[in-house]
PDB file of C-alpha atoms in Angstrom:
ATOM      1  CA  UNK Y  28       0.000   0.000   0.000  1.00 94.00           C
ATOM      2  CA  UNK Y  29       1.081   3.718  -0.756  1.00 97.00           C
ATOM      3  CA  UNK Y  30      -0.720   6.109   0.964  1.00 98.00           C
ATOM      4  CA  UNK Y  31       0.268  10.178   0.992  1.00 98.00           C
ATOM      5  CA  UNK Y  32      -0.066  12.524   3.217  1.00 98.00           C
ATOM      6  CA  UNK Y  33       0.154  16.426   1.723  1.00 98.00           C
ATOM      7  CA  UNK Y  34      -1.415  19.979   2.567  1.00 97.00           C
ATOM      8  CA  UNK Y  35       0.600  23.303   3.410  1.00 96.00           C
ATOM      9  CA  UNK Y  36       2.316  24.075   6.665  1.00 93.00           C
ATOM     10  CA  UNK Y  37       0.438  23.267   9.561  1.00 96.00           C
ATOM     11  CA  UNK Y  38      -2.543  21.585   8.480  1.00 97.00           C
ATOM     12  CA  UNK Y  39      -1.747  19.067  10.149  1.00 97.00           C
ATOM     13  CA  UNK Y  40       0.339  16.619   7.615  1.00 96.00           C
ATOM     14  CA  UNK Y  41       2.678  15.151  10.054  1.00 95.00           C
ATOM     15  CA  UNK Y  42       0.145  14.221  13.242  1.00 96.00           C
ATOM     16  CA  UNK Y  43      -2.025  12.963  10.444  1.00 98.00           C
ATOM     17  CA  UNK Y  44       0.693  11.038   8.450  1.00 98.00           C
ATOM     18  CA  UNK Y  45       2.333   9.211  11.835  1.00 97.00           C
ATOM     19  CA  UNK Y  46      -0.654   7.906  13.116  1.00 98.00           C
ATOM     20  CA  UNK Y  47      -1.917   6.601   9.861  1.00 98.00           C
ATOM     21  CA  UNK Y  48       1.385   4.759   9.095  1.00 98.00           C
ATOM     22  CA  UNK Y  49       1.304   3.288  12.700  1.00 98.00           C
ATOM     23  CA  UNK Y  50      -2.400   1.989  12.287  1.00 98.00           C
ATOM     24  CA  UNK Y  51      -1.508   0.851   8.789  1.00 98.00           C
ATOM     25  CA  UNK Y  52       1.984  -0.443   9.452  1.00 98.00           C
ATOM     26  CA  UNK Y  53       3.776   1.385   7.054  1.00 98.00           C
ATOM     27  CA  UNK Y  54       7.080   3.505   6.805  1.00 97.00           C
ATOM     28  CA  UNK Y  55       6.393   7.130   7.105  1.00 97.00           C
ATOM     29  CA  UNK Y  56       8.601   8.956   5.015  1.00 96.00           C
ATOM     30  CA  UNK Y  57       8.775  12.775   5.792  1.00 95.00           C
ATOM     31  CA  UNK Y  58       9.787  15.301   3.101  1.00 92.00           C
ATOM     32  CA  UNK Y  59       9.422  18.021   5.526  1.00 85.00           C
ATOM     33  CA  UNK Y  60      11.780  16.222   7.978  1.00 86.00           C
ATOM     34  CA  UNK Y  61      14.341  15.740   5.085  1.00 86.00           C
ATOM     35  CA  UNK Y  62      14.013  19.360   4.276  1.00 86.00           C
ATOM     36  CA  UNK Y  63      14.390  20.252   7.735  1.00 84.00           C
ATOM     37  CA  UNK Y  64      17.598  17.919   8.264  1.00 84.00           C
ATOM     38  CA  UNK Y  65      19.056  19.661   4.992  1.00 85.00           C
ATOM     39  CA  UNK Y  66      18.541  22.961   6.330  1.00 87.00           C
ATOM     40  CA  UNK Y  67      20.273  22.096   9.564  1.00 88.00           C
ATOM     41  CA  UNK Y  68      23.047  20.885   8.197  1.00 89.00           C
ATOM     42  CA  UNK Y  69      23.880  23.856   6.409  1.00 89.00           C
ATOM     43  CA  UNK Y  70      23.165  25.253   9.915  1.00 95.00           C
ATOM     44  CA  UNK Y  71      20.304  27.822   8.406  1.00 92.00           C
ATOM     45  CA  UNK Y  72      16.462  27.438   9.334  1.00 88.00           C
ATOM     46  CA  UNK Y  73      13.767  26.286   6.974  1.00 79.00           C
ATOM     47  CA  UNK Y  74      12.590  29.695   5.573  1.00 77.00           C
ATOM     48  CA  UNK Y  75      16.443  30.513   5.188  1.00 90.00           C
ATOM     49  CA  UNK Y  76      16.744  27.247   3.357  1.00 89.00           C
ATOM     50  CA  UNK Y  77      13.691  28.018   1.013  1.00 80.00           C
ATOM     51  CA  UNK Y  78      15.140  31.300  -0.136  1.00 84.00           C
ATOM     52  CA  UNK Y  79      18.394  29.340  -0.599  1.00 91.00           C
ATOM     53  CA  UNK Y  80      16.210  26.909  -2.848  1.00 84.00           C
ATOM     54  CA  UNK Y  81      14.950  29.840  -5.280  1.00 82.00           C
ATOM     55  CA  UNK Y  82      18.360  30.405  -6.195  1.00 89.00           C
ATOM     56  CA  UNK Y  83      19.780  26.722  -6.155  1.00 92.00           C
ATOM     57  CA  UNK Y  84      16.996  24.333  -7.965  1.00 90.00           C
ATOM     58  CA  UNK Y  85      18.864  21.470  -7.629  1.00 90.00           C
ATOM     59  CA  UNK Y  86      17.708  21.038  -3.856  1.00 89.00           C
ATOM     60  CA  UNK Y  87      14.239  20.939  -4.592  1.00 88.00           C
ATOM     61  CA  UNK Y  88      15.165  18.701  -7.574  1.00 91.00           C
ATOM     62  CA  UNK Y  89      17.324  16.367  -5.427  1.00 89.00           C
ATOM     63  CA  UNK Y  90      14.684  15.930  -2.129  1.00 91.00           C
ATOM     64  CA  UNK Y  91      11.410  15.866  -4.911  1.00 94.00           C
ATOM     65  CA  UNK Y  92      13.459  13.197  -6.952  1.00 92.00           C
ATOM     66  CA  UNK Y  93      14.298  10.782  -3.910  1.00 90.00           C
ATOM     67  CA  UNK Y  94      10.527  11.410  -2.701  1.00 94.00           C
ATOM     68  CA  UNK Y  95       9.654  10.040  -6.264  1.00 96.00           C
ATOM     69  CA  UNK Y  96      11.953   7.318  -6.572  1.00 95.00           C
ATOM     70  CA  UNK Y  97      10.883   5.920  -3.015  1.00 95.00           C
ATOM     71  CA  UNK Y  98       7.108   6.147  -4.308  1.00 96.00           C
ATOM     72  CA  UNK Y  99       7.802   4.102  -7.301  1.00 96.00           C
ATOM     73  CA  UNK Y 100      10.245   1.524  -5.605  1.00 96.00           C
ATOM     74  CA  UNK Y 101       8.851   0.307  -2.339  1.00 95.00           C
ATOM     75  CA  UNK Y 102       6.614  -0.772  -0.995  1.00 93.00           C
ATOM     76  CA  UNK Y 103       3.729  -0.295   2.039  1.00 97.00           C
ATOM     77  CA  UNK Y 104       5.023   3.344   2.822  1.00 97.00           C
ATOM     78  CA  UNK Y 105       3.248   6.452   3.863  1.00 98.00           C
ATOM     79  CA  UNK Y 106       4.805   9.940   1.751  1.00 98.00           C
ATOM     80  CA  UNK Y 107       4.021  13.024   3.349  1.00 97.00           C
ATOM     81  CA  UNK Y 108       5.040  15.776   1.789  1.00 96.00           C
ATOM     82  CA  UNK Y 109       4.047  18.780  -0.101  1.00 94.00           C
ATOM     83  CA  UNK Y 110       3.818  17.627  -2.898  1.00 95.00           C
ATOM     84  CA  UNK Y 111       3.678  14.087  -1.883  1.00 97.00           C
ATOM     85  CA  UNK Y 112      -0.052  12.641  -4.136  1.00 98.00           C
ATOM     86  CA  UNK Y 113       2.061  14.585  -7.330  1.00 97.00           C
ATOM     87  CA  UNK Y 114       5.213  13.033  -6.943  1.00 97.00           C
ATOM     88  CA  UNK Y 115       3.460   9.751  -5.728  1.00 97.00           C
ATOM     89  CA  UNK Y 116       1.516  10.115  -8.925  1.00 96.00           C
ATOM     90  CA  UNK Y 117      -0.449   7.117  -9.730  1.00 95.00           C
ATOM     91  CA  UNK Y 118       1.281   4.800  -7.598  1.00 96.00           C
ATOM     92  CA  UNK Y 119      -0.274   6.137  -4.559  1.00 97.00           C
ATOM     93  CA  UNK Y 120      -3.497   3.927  -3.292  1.00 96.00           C
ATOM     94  CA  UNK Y 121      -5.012   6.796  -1.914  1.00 97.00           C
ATOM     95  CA  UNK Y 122      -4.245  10.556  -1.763  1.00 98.00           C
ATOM     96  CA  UNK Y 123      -4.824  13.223   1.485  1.00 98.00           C
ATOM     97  CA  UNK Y 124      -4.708  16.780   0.903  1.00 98.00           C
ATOM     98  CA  UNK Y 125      -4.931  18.285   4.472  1.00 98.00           C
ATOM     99  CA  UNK Y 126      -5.831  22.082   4.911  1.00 98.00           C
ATOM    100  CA  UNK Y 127      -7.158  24.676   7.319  1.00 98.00           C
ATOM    101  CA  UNK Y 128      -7.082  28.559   6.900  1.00 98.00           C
ATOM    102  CA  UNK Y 129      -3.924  30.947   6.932  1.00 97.00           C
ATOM    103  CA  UNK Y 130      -4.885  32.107  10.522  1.00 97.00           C
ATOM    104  CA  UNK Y 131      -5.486  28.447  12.150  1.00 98.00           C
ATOM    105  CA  UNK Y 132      -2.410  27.045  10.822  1.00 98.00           C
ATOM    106  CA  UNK Y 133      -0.119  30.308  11.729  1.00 98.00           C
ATOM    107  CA  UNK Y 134      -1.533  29.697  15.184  1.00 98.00           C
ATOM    108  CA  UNK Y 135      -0.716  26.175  15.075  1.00 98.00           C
ATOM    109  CA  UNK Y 136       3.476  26.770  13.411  1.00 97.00           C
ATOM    110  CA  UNK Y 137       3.791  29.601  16.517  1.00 97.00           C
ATOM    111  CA  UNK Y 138       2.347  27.096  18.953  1.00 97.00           C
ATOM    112  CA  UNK Y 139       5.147  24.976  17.832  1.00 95.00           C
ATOM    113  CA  UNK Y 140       7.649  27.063  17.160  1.00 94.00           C
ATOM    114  CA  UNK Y 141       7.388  29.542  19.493  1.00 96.00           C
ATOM    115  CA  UNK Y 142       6.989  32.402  17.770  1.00 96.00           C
ATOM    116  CA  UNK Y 143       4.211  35.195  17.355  1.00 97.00           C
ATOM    117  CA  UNK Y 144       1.580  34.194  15.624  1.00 97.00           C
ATOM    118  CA  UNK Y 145       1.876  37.191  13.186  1.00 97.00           C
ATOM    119  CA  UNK Y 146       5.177  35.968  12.550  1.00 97.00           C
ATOM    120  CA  UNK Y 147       4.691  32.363  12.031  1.00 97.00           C
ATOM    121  CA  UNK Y 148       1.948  34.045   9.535  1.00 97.00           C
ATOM    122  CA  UNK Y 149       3.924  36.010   7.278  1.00 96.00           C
ATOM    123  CA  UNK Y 150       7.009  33.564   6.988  1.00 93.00           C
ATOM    124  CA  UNK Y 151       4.131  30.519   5.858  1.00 93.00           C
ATOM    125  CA  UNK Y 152       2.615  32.716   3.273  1.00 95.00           C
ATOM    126  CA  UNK Y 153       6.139  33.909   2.215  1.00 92.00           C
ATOM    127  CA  UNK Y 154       7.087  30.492   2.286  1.00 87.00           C
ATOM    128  CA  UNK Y 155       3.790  29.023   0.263  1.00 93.00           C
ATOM    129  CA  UNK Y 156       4.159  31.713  -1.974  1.00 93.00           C
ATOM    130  CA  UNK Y 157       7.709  30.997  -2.910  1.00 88.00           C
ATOM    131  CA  UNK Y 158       7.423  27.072  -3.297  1.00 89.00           C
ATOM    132  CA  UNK Y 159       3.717  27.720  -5.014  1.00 94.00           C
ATOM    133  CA  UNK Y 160       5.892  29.543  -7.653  1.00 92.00           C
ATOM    134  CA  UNK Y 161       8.807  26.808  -7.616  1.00 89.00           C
ATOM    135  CA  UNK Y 162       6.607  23.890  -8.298  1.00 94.00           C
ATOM    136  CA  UNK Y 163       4.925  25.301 -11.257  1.00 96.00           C
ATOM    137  CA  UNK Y 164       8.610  26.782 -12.587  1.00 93.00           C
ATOM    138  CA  UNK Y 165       9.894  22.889 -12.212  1.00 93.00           C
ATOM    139  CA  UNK Y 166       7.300  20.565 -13.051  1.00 96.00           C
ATOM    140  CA  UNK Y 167       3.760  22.459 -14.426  1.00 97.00           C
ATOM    141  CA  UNK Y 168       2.489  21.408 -10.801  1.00 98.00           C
ATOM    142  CA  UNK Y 169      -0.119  23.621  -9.756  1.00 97.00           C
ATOM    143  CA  UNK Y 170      -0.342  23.209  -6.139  1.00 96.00           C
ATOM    144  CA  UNK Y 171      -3.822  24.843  -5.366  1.00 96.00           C
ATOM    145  CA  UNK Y 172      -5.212  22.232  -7.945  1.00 97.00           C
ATOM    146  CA  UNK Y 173      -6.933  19.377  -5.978  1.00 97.00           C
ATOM    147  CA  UNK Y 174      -8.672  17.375  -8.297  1.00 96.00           C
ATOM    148  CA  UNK Y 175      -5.999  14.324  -8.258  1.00 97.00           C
ATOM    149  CA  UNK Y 176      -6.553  14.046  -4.289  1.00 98.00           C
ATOM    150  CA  UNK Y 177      -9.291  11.653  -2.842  1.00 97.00           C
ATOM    151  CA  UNK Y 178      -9.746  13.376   0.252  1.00 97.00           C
ATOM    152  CA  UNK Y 179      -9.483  17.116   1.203  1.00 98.00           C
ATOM    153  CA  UNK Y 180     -10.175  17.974   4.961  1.00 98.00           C
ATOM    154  CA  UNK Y 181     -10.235  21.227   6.445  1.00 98.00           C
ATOM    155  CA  UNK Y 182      -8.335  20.284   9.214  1.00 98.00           C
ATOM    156  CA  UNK Y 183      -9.744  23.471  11.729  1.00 98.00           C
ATOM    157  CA  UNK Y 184     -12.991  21.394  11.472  1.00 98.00           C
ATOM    158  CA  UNK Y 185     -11.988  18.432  13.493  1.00 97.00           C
ATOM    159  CA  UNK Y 186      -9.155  17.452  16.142  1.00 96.00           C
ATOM    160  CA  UNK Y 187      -6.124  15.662  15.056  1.00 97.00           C
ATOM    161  CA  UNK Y 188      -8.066  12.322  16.631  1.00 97.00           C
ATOM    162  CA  UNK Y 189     -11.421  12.572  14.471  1.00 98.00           C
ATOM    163  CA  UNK Y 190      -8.957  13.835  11.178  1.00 98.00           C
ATOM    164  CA  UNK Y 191      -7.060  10.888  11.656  1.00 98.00           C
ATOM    165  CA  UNK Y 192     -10.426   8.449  12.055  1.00 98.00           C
ATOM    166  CA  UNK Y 193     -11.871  10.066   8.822  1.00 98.00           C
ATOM    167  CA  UNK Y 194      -8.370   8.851   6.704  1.00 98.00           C
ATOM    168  CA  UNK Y 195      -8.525   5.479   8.435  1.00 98.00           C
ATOM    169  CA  UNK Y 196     -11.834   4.846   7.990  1.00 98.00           C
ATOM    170  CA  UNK Y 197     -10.994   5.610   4.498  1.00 98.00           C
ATOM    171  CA  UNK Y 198      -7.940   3.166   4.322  1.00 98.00           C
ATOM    172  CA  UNK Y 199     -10.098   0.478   5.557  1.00 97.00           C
ATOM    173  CA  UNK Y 200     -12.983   0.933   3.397  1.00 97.00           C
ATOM    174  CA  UNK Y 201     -11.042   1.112   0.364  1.00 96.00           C
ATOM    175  CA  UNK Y 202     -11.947  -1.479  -1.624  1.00 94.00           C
ATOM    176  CA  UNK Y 203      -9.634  -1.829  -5.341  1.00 91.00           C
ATOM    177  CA  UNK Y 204     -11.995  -3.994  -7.032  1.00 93.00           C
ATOM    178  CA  UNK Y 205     -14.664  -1.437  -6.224  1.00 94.00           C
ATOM    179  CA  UNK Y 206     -12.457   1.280  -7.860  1.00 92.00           C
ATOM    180  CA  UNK Y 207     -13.989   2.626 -10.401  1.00 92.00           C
ATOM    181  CA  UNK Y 208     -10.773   4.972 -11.090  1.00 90.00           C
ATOM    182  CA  UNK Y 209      -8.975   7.890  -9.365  1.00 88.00           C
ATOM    183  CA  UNK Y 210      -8.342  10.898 -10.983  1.00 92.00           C
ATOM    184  CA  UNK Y 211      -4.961  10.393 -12.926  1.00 94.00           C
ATOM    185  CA  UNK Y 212      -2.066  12.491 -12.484  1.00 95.00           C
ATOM    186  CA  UNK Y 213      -1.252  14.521 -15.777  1.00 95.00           C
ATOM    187  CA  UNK Y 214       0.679  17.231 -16.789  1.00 95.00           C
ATOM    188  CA  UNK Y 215       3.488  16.918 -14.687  1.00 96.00           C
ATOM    189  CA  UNK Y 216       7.593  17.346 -16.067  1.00 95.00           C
ATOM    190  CA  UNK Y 217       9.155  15.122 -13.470  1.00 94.00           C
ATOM    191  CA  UNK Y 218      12.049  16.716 -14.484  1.00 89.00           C
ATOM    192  CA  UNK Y 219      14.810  16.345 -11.684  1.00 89.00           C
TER     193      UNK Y 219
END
């Protein structure tokens, strides 16, 4: 099984992802956490890194292209990432596209982080903005364009216990040779 895990920063991706590989049993492969460990070892912080990837495409190109390969290789894993149901493409069983508004989820990265909400605000949307602009420059990926995901959840809705029950119940009521097709990934230069 491939399942992924996607949405922008803090919706809600990771909470969501872990506990749906540990009811499912499968790896959970993080392309935030990658990111994050890149960043850190050129000792700058993920927005710092991001503006670093404008200039220097090949680190998008390098972390989306192991994402891919991993996708397409093994097997019974969980992607979460950004851009995780693209690069999954149609190898994914099912796709997640988690979300909640600009305001929840700044609350939610300050929480975290802590930093002012404000703050946490204006670096996602910088951030969004910047990576919005990347994926379409690299691949035609239009990131606001849902249609390839079977499930989009507004993530301020629910708690992280009752988002995760709506993807499980999902996952278990999946049933392949009820499929009558999922929208097909199209379009995309997976050009890394």
């Amino acid at each position: 099984m491939l399942l992924t895990v996607s949405g922008p920063p803090g919706s809600g991706k990771s909470t969501t992802a872990a506990a749906l590989a540990e009811a499912f049993d499968l790896e959970h492969i993080s392309g935030g956490d990658i990111f994050r460990e890149l960043a850190a070892e050129r000792d700058m912080t993920a927005v710092e890194f991001n503006k670093l990837a404008e200039e220097d495409d090949q680190i998008d190109r390098d972390l989306d292209r192991r994402l891919r390969d991993i996708a397409l290789d093994r097997d019974d894993v969980l992607l979460e990432s950004r851009l995780a149901g693209w690069l999954a493409g149609d190898a994914a069983d099912l796709r997640f596209w988690l979300d909640a508004p600009v305001d929840v989820r700044a609350e939610r990265i300050a929480d975290r982080e802590d930093k002012a909400p404000d703050i946490a605000r204006e670096e996602t949307t910088t951030r969004e903005a910047s990576e919005a602009k990347r994926y379409d420059a690299y691949y035609d990926i239009d990131i606001t364009d849902l249609s390839i995901y079977d499930i989009a959840l507004n993530t301020a809705r629910w708690g992280p216990d009752e988002v995760t029950a709506v993807c499980i119940a999902a996952v278990d009521s999946y049933d392949p040779k009820a499929d009558e097709g999922k929208y097909p990934v199209e379009g995309v230069r997976y050009d890394f």
